[in-house]
Short mmCIF file of C-alpha atoms and ligand atoms in Angstrom, two decimals:
data_model
loop_
_atom_site.label_atom_id
_atom_site.label_comp_id
_atom_site.label_asym_id
_atom_site.label_seq_id
_atom_site.Cartn_x
_atom_site.Cartn_y
_atom_site.Cartn_z
CA MET A 999 141.54 131.99 63.24
CA PRO A 1000 140.55 131.00 66.78
CA ASN A 1001 138.58 133.59 68.64
CA HIS A 1002 140.30 132.91 71.94
CA ILE A 1003 143.83 133.36 73.16
CA LEU A 1004 145.97 131.12 75.29
CA ILE A 1005 148.43 132.67 77.75
CA GLU A 1006 150.74 130.35 79.66
CA ASN A 1007 153.67 132.59 80.51
CA LYS A 1008 154.07 135.69 82.59
CA ILE A 1009 155.45 138.73 80.81
CA GLY A 1010 159.21 139.32 81.08
CA LYS A 1011 160.70 142.67 82.00
CA PHE A 1012 160.27 145.54 79.54
CA ASN A 1013 161.21 149.18 79.10
CA LYS A 1014 159.17 150.83 76.35
CA LYS A 1015 157.59 153.96 74.98
CA ILE A 1016 154.15 153.26 73.54
CA PHE A 1017 151.18 155.00 72.01
CA VAL A 1018 147.70 153.69 72.83
CA SER A 1019 144.72 154.49 70.59
CA GLY A 1020 142.65 157.66 70.50
CA ASP A 1021 140.19 158.54 73.23
CA LYS A 1022 136.82 156.87 72.68
CA SER A 1023 134.69 159.48 74.43
CA ILE A 1024 136.30 162.36 72.55
CA SER A 1025 136.26 160.49 69.21
CA ILE A 1026 132.50 159.87 69.40
CA ARG A 1027 131.83 163.45 70.48
CA TRP A 1028 134.02 164.83 67.68
CA VAL A 1029 132.03 162.83 65.09
CA LEU A 1030 128.73 164.17 66.46
CA PHE A 1031 129.82 167.82 66.77
CA ALA A 1032 131.50 167.74 63.33
CA SER A 1033 128.29 166.32 61.81
CA LEU A 1034 126.42 169.44 62.99
CA ALA A 1035 129.10 171.97 62.06
CA SER A 1036 128.73 174.30 59.09
CA GLY A 1037 131.63 173.14 56.94
CA ILE A 1038 134.51 170.71 56.88
CA SER A 1039 136.07 169.31 60.09
CA LYS A 1040 139.16 167.12 60.19
CA ALA A 1041 140.44 164.75 62.89
CA LYS A 1042 143.76 163.02 63.32
CA ASN A 1043 144.21 159.95 65.51
CA LEU A 1044 140.46 159.32 65.63
CA LEU A 1045 139.90 155.99 67.37
CA MET A 1046 139.19 153.44 64.63
CA SER A 1047 137.10 151.14 66.77
CA GLU A 1048 133.64 149.67 66.25
CA ASP A 1049 132.00 152.20 68.60
CA VAL A 1050 133.37 155.15 66.65
CA LEU A 1051 132.73 153.56 63.25
CA ALA A 1052 129.12 153.03 64.39
CA ALA A 1053 128.89 156.79 65.06
CA ILE A 1054 130.21 157.49 61.56
CA ASP A 1055 127.69 155.05 60.04
CA ILE A 1056 124.83 156.80 61.83
CA ILE A 1057 125.71 160.31 60.65
CA LYS A 1058 126.21 158.93 57.12
CA LYS A 1059 122.69 157.54 57.35
CA PHE A 1060 121.50 161.11 57.99
CA GLY A 1061 123.21 162.25 54.78
CA ILE A 1062 126.49 163.57 56.20
CA LYS A 1063 129.54 162.90 54.04
CA VAL A 1064 132.54 161.30 55.74
CA ILE A 1065 135.86 160.65 54.02
CA LYS A 1066 139.04 159.05 55.26
CA LYS A 1067 142.33 160.17 53.69
CA LYS A 1068 145.32 158.30 55.10
CA ASN A 1069 144.99 158.83 58.86
CA ILE A 1070 142.71 161.87 58.64
CA PHE A 1071 138.94 161.71 58.95
CA ILE A 1072 137.03 164.47 57.18
CA ILE A 1073 133.40 165.24 57.96
CA HIS A 1074 131.36 167.56 55.73
CA GLY A 1075 128.93 169.04 58.26
CA LYS A 1076 125.77 170.58 56.86
CA GLY A 1077 124.89 172.74 59.84
CA LEU A 1078 122.63 172.19 62.81
CA ASN A 1079 119.64 171.33 60.65
CA GLY A 1080 121.62 169.34 58.12
CA TYR A 1081 120.42 165.84 59.06
CA ASN A 1082 118.21 164.35 56.38
CA TYR A 1083 115.57 162.47 58.39
CA LYS A 1084 113.83 159.74 56.43
CA ASN A 1085 110.69 157.81 57.29
CA ASN A 1086 111.21 154.80 59.53
CA SER A 1087 114.98 154.86 59.52
CA VAL A 1088 116.83 152.42 61.71
CA ILE A 1089 120.13 153.41 63.32
CA ASN A 1090 122.49 150.98 65.02
CA ALA A 1091 124.64 152.05 67.99
CA LYS A 1092 126.13 148.51 68.10
CA ASN A 1093 127.93 148.13 71.48
CA SER A 1094 128.07 151.81 72.37
CA ALA A 1095 125.84 153.26 75.08
CA THR A 1096 127.68 156.57 74.69
CA LEU A 1097 126.64 156.75 71.06
CA GLY A 1098 123.10 155.44 71.68
CA ARG A 1099 122.41 157.87 74.52
CA LEU A 1100 124.10 160.93 73.01
CA ILE A 1101 122.51 160.60 69.59
CA LEU A 1102 119.04 160.54 71.14
CA GLY A 1103 119.68 164.07 72.43
CA LEU A 1104 120.41 165.19 68.88
CA LEU A 1105 117.32 163.49 67.43
CA ILE A 1106 115.01 165.48 69.68
CA ASN A 1107 113.86 167.59 66.71
CA SER A 1108 113.38 164.77 64.22
CA PRO A 1109 109.99 165.08 62.51
CA LYS A 1110 110.16 161.38 61.60
CA LYS A 1111 110.21 158.23 63.69
CA ILE A 1112 113.68 156.76 64.16
CA LYS A 1113 114.35 153.32 65.55
CA LEU A 1114 117.49 152.83 67.64
CA ILE A 1115 118.94 149.34 67.86
CA GLY A 1116 122.15 147.90 69.31
CA ASP A 1117 124.02 144.64 69.75
CA GLN A 1118 123.08 142.01 72.33
CA SER A 1119 124.90 143.73 75.17
CA LEU A 1120 123.57 147.25 74.42
CA SER A 1121 120.06 145.81 74.04
CA LYS A 1122 120.15 144.86 77.71
CA ARG A 1123 121.04 148.36 78.94
CA ASP A 1124 118.79 151.00 80.42
CA PHE A 1125 117.55 153.79 78.18
CA LYS A 1126 114.96 155.34 80.47
CA ARG A 1127 117.76 157.35 82.06
CA VAL A 1128 117.83 159.47 78.87
CA ALA A 1129 114.35 158.80 77.46
CA PHE A 1130 112.58 160.24 80.54
CA PRO A 1131 114.31 163.63 80.55
CA LEU A 1132 114.17 163.83 76.73
CA THR A 1133 110.41 163.25 76.90
CA LYS A 1134 110.17 166.43 78.97
CA PHE A 1135 111.57 168.41 76.02
CA GLY A 1136 108.62 167.12 74.00
CA ALA A 1137 110.05 164.05 72.25
CA LYS A 1138 107.94 160.91 72.05
CA PHE A 1139 109.39 157.49 72.75
CA GLN A 1140 108.16 153.97 72.18
CA LEU A 1141 109.97 151.95 74.79
CA LYS A 1142 109.97 148.32 75.84
CA LYS A 1143 108.68 147.52 79.31
CA ASN A 1144 112.19 147.25 80.68
CA PHE A 1145 113.28 150.44 78.85
CA SER A 1146 115.96 148.70 76.79
CA LEU A 1147 116.56 148.65 73.04
CA PRO A 1148 115.12 148.67 70.47
CA LEU A 1149 113.31 151.93 71.01
CA THR A 1150 111.69 154.49 68.74
CA ILE A 1151 112.06 158.25 69.09
CA CYS A 1152 110.03 160.91 67.34
CA GLY A 1153 111.04 164.50 67.99
CA THR A 1154 109.13 167.76 67.72
CA LYS A 1155 109.62 171.33 66.49
CA ASN A 1156 108.01 172.68 69.67
CA LEU A 1157 110.77 171.86 72.08
CA LYS A 1158 110.55 173.14 75.62
CA PRO A 1159 113.65 173.71 77.80
CA ILE A 1160 113.87 171.62 80.95
CA LYS A 1161 115.43 171.56 84.39
CA TYR A 1162 117.28 168.31 84.94
CA TYR A 1163 119.14 166.89 87.92
CA GLU A 1164 121.71 164.26 86.91
CA LYS A 1165 122.39 162.28 90.10
CA ARG A 1166 124.38 159.27 88.87
CA GLY A 1167 127.54 160.98 87.72
CA SER A 1168 126.78 159.83 84.17
CA ALA A 1169 128.43 161.84 81.41
CA GLN A 1170 126.24 160.07 78.86
CA CYS A 1171 123.02 161.35 80.46
CA LYS A 1172 124.45 164.84 80.98
CA SER A 1173 125.72 165.05 77.38
CA SER A 1174 122.46 163.80 75.90
CA ILE A 1175 120.59 166.59 77.67
CA ILE A 1176 123.21 169.19 76.66
CA PHE A 1177 122.69 168.14 73.01
CA ALA A 1178 118.91 168.39 73.35
CA GLY A 1179 119.27 171.78 75.07
CA MET A 1180 121.40 173.00 72.15
CA ARG A 1181 118.43 172.44 69.85
CA THR A 1182 115.87 174.07 72.17
CA LYS A 1183 114.80 177.73 72.46
CA GLY A 1184 115.14 179.03 76.01
CA LYS A 1185 117.41 177.99 78.84
CA THR A 1186 117.88 174.33 79.76
CA ILE A 1187 119.35 174.02 83.24
CA ILE A 1188 121.30 170.94 84.30
CA LYS A 1189 122.57 170.22 87.79
CA ALA A 1190 125.00 167.36 87.28
CA LYS A 1191 126.98 165.21 89.67
CA LYS A 1192 130.62 165.38 88.58
CA SER A 1193 131.48 163.23 85.57
CA ARG A 1194 133.73 163.44 82.51
CA ASN A 1195 133.34 166.87 80.94
CA HIS A 1196 134.47 166.45 77.32
CA THR A 1197 131.14 167.68 75.95
CA GLU A 1198 131.34 170.87 78.02
CA LEU A 1199 134.96 171.49 76.98
CA LEU A 1200 134.01 171.12 73.32
CA CYS A 1201 131.10 173.55 73.81
CA LYS A 1202 133.51 176.01 75.41
CA PHE A 1203 136.11 175.65 72.67
CA LEU A 1204 133.41 176.13 70.02
CA LYS A 1205 132.12 179.19 71.92
CA LEU A 1206 128.59 177.80 72.11
CA PRO A 1207 126.06 179.45 74.44
CA VAL A 1208 126.64 176.94 77.23
CA LYS A 1209 127.58 178.28 80.66
CA ILE A 1210 129.19 176.07 83.28
CA THR A 1211 129.52 176.86 86.97
CA ASN A 1212 131.63 174.37 88.89
CA LYS A 1213 130.49 173.73 92.45
CA LYS A 1214 132.29 171.38 94.82
CA LYS A 1215 130.08 168.32 94.35
CA TYR A 1216 128.20 169.11 91.16
CA ASP A 1217 128.25 171.36 88.11
CA LEU A 1218 125.55 173.77 87.00
CA ILE A 1219 125.18 173.85 83.24
CA GLU A 1220 122.99 176.34 81.39
CA VAL A 1221 122.38 175.52 77.76
CA ASN A 1222 120.83 177.94 75.26
CA LYS A 1223 119.81 177.30 71.69
CA VAL A 1224 122.80 177.04 69.37
CA ASN A 1225 122.49 178.66 65.95
CA LYS A 1226 125.76 177.66 64.37
CA ILE A 1227 128.70 175.36 65.06
CA ASN A 1228 132.01 176.18 63.43
CA PRO A 1229 134.07 173.35 61.90
CA LEU A 1230 136.29 171.63 64.42
CA ASN A 1231 139.73 170.28 63.60
CA TYR A 1232 140.99 167.97 66.30
CA GLN A 1233 144.04 165.86 67.10
CA ILE A 1234 142.51 163.20 69.34
CA PRO A 1235 144.69 162.43 72.41
CA SER A 1236 145.21 158.86 73.59
CA ASP A 1237 142.68 157.21 75.85
CA ILE A 1238 143.45 156.94 79.59
CA SER A 1239 141.08 153.96 79.76
CA SER A 1240 143.27 152.09 77.26
CA ALA A 1241 146.44 153.36 78.93
CA ALA A 1242 145.17 151.96 82.26
CA PHE A 1243 145.81 148.36 81.14
CA PHE A 1244 149.49 149.16 80.55
CA ILE A 1245 149.79 151.25 83.71
CA VAL A 1246 148.67 148.25 85.77
CA LEU A 1247 150.69 145.74 83.72
CA THR A 1248 153.86 147.78 84.35
CA ALA A 1249 153.13 148.49 88.00
CA LEU A 1250 152.65 144.78 88.75
CA SER A 1251 155.50 143.45 86.56
CA GLU A 1252 159.08 143.18 87.73
CA ASN A 1253 161.87 145.65 86.84
CA SER A 1254 159.86 147.30 84.11
CA LYS A 1255 159.11 150.79 82.92
CA ILE A 1256 156.72 152.28 80.42
CA VAL A 1257 156.05 155.72 78.96
CA ILE A 1258 152.61 156.10 77.42
CA LYS A 1259 152.67 159.09 75.07
CA LYS A 1260 150.17 161.93 74.74
CA VAL A 1261 147.37 160.63 76.93
CA ASN A 1262 144.31 162.67 77.85
CA ILE A 1263 144.66 163.40 81.57
CA ASN A 1264 141.48 165.46 81.95
CA PRO A 1265 140.96 165.68 85.76
CA SER A 1266 137.48 164.15 85.34
CA ARG A 1267 139.09 160.99 83.90
CA ILE A 1268 142.12 160.29 86.08
CA GLY A 1269 140.52 158.65 89.10
CA VAL A 1270 142.57 155.59 88.17
CA ILE A 1271 145.83 157.54 88.61
CA THR A 1272 144.77 159.03 91.96
CA ILE A 1273 143.65 155.61 93.26
CA LEU A 1274 146.77 153.77 92.07
CA LYS A 1275 149.09 156.46 93.48
CA LYS A 1276 147.35 156.13 96.85
CA MET A 1277 148.02 152.37 96.60
CA GLY A 1278 151.73 152.98 96.08
CA VAL A 1279 152.07 152.75 92.29
CA LYS A 1280 154.86 154.92 90.91
CA ILE A 1281 153.27 157.12 88.23
CA PHE A 1282 154.48 160.46 86.88
CA PHE A 1283 153.19 162.89 84.28
CA ARG A 1284 155.67 164.43 81.83
CA ASN A 1285 155.34 167.05 79.06
CA LYS A 1286 151.99 168.32 80.25
CA ASN A 1287 150.09 170.64 77.96
CA ILE A 1288 146.60 171.86 77.19
CA TYR A 1289 144.90 171.16 73.87
CA ARG A 1290 141.41 172.47 73.07
CA GLY A 1291 140.78 172.68 76.82
CA GLU A 1292 141.88 169.06 77.46
CA GLU A 1293 144.99 168.26 79.52
CA ILE A 1294 147.48 165.96 77.78
CA ALA A 1295 150.66 164.33 79.13
CA ASP A 1296 153.03 161.42 78.77
CA ILE A 1297 152.44 158.94 81.58
CA CYS A 1298 155.49 157.25 83.03
CA VAL A 1299 155.03 154.13 85.21
CA LEU A 1300 157.57 152.01 87.10
CA SER A 1301 157.25 148.56 88.60
CA SER A 1302 155.97 149.08 92.09
CA LYS A 1303 156.88 146.55 94.79
CA LYS A 1304 155.09 147.76 97.92
CA LEU A 1305 151.38 148.14 97.29
CA ASN A 1306 148.87 149.18 99.94
CA SER A 1307 145.19 148.38 100.12
CA ILE A 1308 142.71 151.23 99.76
CA LYS A 1309 139.34 152.27 101.07
CA CYS A 1310 138.46 153.93 97.82
CA PRO A 1311 136.90 157.40 98.31
CA ILE A 1312 133.50 157.43 96.59
CA HIS A 1313 134.06 160.84 95.04
CA LEU A 1314 136.59 159.13 92.73
CA ASN A 1315 134.09 156.57 91.40
CA SER A 1316 132.86 158.45 88.35
CA SER A 1317 136.37 159.44 87.26
CA ALA A 1318 137.53 155.80 87.41
CA ILE A 1319 134.34 154.10 86.29
CA ASP A 1320 135.84 152.26 83.29
CA GLU A 1321 139.08 151.37 85.09
CA PHE A 1322 137.84 149.52 88.18
CA LEU A 1323 138.47 146.09 86.66
CA VAL A 1324 142.22 146.71 86.37
CA ILE A 1325 142.32 148.58 89.67
CA PHE A 1326 140.94 145.36 91.26
CA LEU A 1327 144.04 143.51 89.97
CA VAL A 1328 146.24 145.92 91.94
CA ALA A 1329 144.04 145.35 94.99
CA ALA A 1330 144.55 141.59 94.52
CA LYS A 1331 148.31 142.07 94.95
CA ALA A 1332 148.22 144.79 97.61
CA LYS A 1333 148.82 144.21 101.30
CA GLY A 1334 145.52 144.27 103.18
CA ILE A 1335 141.84 144.47 102.35
CA SER A 1336 140.70 146.99 99.75
CA TYR A 1337 137.16 148.29 99.79
CA PHE A 1338 135.29 149.83 96.85
CA ARG A 1339 131.78 151.17 97.62
CA ASP A 1340 128.85 152.72 95.83
CA ILE A 1341 129.79 151.17 92.48
CA ALA A 1342 126.49 149.53 91.49
CA GLU A 1343 126.82 151.40 88.15
CA LEU A 1344 129.52 148.86 87.22
CA ASN A 1345 126.79 146.25 86.85
CA THR A 1346 125.02 148.42 84.25
CA LYS A 1347 127.96 148.54 81.84
CA GLU A 1348 128.70 146.37 78.76
CA SER A 1349 128.46 143.41 81.17
CA PRO A 1350 127.62 143.14 84.88
CA ARG A 1351 131.22 144.05 85.58
CA LEU A 1352 131.14 144.08 89.36
CA LYS A 1353 129.67 140.57 89.52
CA LEU A 1354 132.03 139.25 86.84
CA ALA A 1355 135.05 140.83 88.54
CA SER A 1356 134.20 139.02 91.76
CA LYS A 1357 133.85 135.75 89.87
CA ILE A 1358 137.16 136.13 88.02
CA LEU A 1359 139.00 137.14 91.21
CA LYS A 1360 137.65 133.98 92.86
CA MET A 1361 138.84 131.89 89.91
CA MET A 1362 142.28 133.48 90.48
CA GLY A 1363 142.17 132.44 94.13
CA VAL A 1364 141.57 135.96 95.42
CA LYS A 1365 139.10 136.10 98.30
CA ASN A 1366 136.51 138.82 97.93
CA ILE A 1367 133.16 139.81 99.36
CA LEU A 1368 130.62 141.12 96.90
CA THR A 1369 127.42 143.05 97.59
CA LYS A 1370 125.11 144.67 95.06
CA ASP A 1371 127.12 147.88 95.15
CA SER A 1372 130.50 147.10 96.70
CA ILE A 1373 133.42 144.71 96.79
CA LYS A 1374 136.05 143.94 99.42
CA ILE A 1375 139.20 142.41 97.99
CA PHE A 1376 141.62 140.52 100.24
CA GLY A 1377 145.01 141.27 98.73
CA ASN A 1378 147.97 138.88 98.65
CA PRO A 1379 151.39 140.41 97.76
CA LYS A 1380 152.67 136.88 97.01
CA LEU A 1381 149.79 135.94 94.71
CA ILE A 1382 150.86 133.45 92.02
CA ILE A 1383 148.37 131.48 89.92
CA ASP A 1384 149.20 127.89 89.02
CA ARG A 1385 145.86 126.70 87.70
CA LYS A 1386 143.88 126.74 84.48
CA ILE A 1387 141.46 129.62 84.09
CA VAL A 1388 138.89 129.83 81.29
CA ILE A 1389 137.22 133.18 80.70
CA LYS A 1390 134.09 132.96 78.57
CA ASN A 1391 130.45 134.03 78.59
CA PHE A 1392 131.23 137.60 79.58
CA TYR A 1393 128.90 139.34 77.10
CA LYS A 1394 131.93 139.98 74.86
CA ASP A 1395 132.85 142.85 77.16
CA HIS A 1396 136.10 144.35 75.80
CA ARG A 1397 137.30 145.46 79.22
CA ILE A 1398 136.77 142.00 80.76
CA PHE A 1399 138.84 140.49 77.94
CA MET A 1400 141.72 142.97 78.29
CA THR A 1401 141.73 142.82 82.10
CA SER A 1402 141.97 139.01 81.91
CA VAL A 1403 144.94 139.25 79.55
CA ILE A 1404 146.71 141.60 81.96
CA ALA A 1405 145.95 139.28 84.91
CA ALA A 1406 147.37 136.30 83.00
CA LEU A 1407 150.58 138.18 82.14
CA ILE A 1408 151.11 139.32 85.72
CA PHE A 1409 150.03 136.39 87.87
CA GLY A 1410 150.77 133.38 85.64
CA GLY A 1411 148.69 130.20 85.27
CA LYS A 1412 147.20 128.82 82.08
CA TRP A 1413 144.53 131.17 80.75
CA ILE A 1414 142.16 130.60 77.87
CA ILE A 1415 140.35 133.83 77.17
CA HIS A 1416 137.49 133.84 74.68
CA ASN A 1417 136.07 136.55 72.40
CA LYS A 1418 139.33 138.10 71.32
CA GLU A 1419 137.45 140.25 68.78
CA SER A 1420 135.87 142.22 71.64
CA ILE A 1421 138.96 144.48 71.67
CA ASN A 1422 137.68 146.02 68.43
CA THR A 1423 135.08 147.88 70.48
CA SER A 1424 137.60 150.25 72.04
CA PHE A 1425 141.22 149.24 71.52
CA PRO A 1426 141.92 147.22 68.36
CA SER A 1427 145.74 147.43 68.71
CA PHE A 1428 145.75 146.10 72.31
CA LEU A 1429 147.23 142.66 71.56
CA LYS A 1430 149.75 144.03 69.05
CA ILE A 1431 151.12 146.43 71.67
CA ILE A 1432 151.35 143.60 74.23
CA LYS A 1433 153.30 141.46 71.74
CA ASN A 1434 155.81 144.24 71.11
CA LEU A 1435 156.54 144.89 74.78
CA ASN A 1436 159.04 142.06 75.12
CA THR A 1437 160.84 142.57 71.80
C1 S3P B 2465 131.21 157.67 78.78
C2 S3P B 2465 130.66 157.76 80.04
C3 S3P B 2465 130.67 156.66 81.01
C4 S3P B 2465 131.67 155.57 80.62
C5 S3P B 2465 131.61 155.23 79.17
C6 S3P B 2465 131.90 156.46 78.32
C7 S3P B 2465 131.12 158.85 77.88
O1 S3P B 2465 129.37 156.09 81.08
O2 S3P B 2465 131.46 154.42 81.39
O3 S3P B 2465 132.52 154.22 78.84
O4 S3P B 2465 131.85 158.90 76.87
O5 S3P B 2465 130.33 159.75 78.16
P1 S3P B 2465 128.22 156.71 82.03
O6 S3P B 2465 127.89 158.05 81.54
O7 S3P B 2465 127.06 155.76 81.90
O8 S3P B 2465 128.82 156.70 83.40
#
């Protein structure tokens, strides 16, 4: 089987109802919380992607039993102190920074050394952003000079609570410190720039001693030692980050409509919707409801002819951080020059996404000006591609692959896109759903 795909035709019109896969952030968090619960937790619609399976492998390594029965995952939690730490164990977070960074918070009390490794892409990413604050709790790290993986952590029983200011808008850093605070006597205080709040919502639902005060620009989070976590049954909603590919595909296709069912529309995740609406995309929410503190809705999108450029407000950056690549495709077709600022974080993701986006847009014939933390995109409502475009050497970044597929289906041209298997990181059914759109 070739590991690339060839796309030579634009997508025809479609009118479909689809389901995209379960939310990655919530799936990983459910696995971690359930592993610490006292008793049996069950999840439906857990995302079956490599990132989540890596989380399951890690908790299994610590002696936690996980069973899959049909489409239900069952985790036999052994309580907060139920991890069986062995000498010199090695855990592998594969491609997932969320898993790698969050699990370190939980390992803060490990009496044994644990080595954390990852795949090639994760091994390039920064771990000092969690290792430094976790050191203040009392954990000891062996880190490489550039603070990437592999690293070794050794925890302590004498944990001290910390005060931590999270300035990046990183939910991974915030969550890692919440986990460490949950294991620590005394009050850990976090001042966090706004970012996705799934960890906090789970703490609230589980009635853990975690207090959150929402301020305009940041949240204050007080974490006290947790003594017990009750089992947590969860029906995982669909992932807005996966839905975003189909939102953009529909918006930029002709005479088409899509309904994406039961998507998580947590306000800290829907920057993509706010941005696209401002640009003129027709998006509506239907059947809104609240589940375990998370907002869920069906997302309805219509082909949208008149698209405006945007000067993207920076307060939306964190809530759209994984969706900028597809948002840039809308900017490529909008009238005028779009400007996205203060997004240097994009270059610290699975690949240097901001730099690669600029390169791919240029290959598509879209003028853009790139700096180290911004991009200006010169939109062209009449953009049609009639050349050959080869996408490879992109660190097997799943979102670069899927964005390229969407670009090929919208703008035409002959595209050869490598590393098809990268979709297994977050959205294994992506290509199957695309195939079914025109049938
Ligand atoms: C995630 C947080 C974000 C996001 C990632 C998932 C999470 O990363 O990009 O895909 O589940 O907490 P940062 O916390 O580094 O912004």
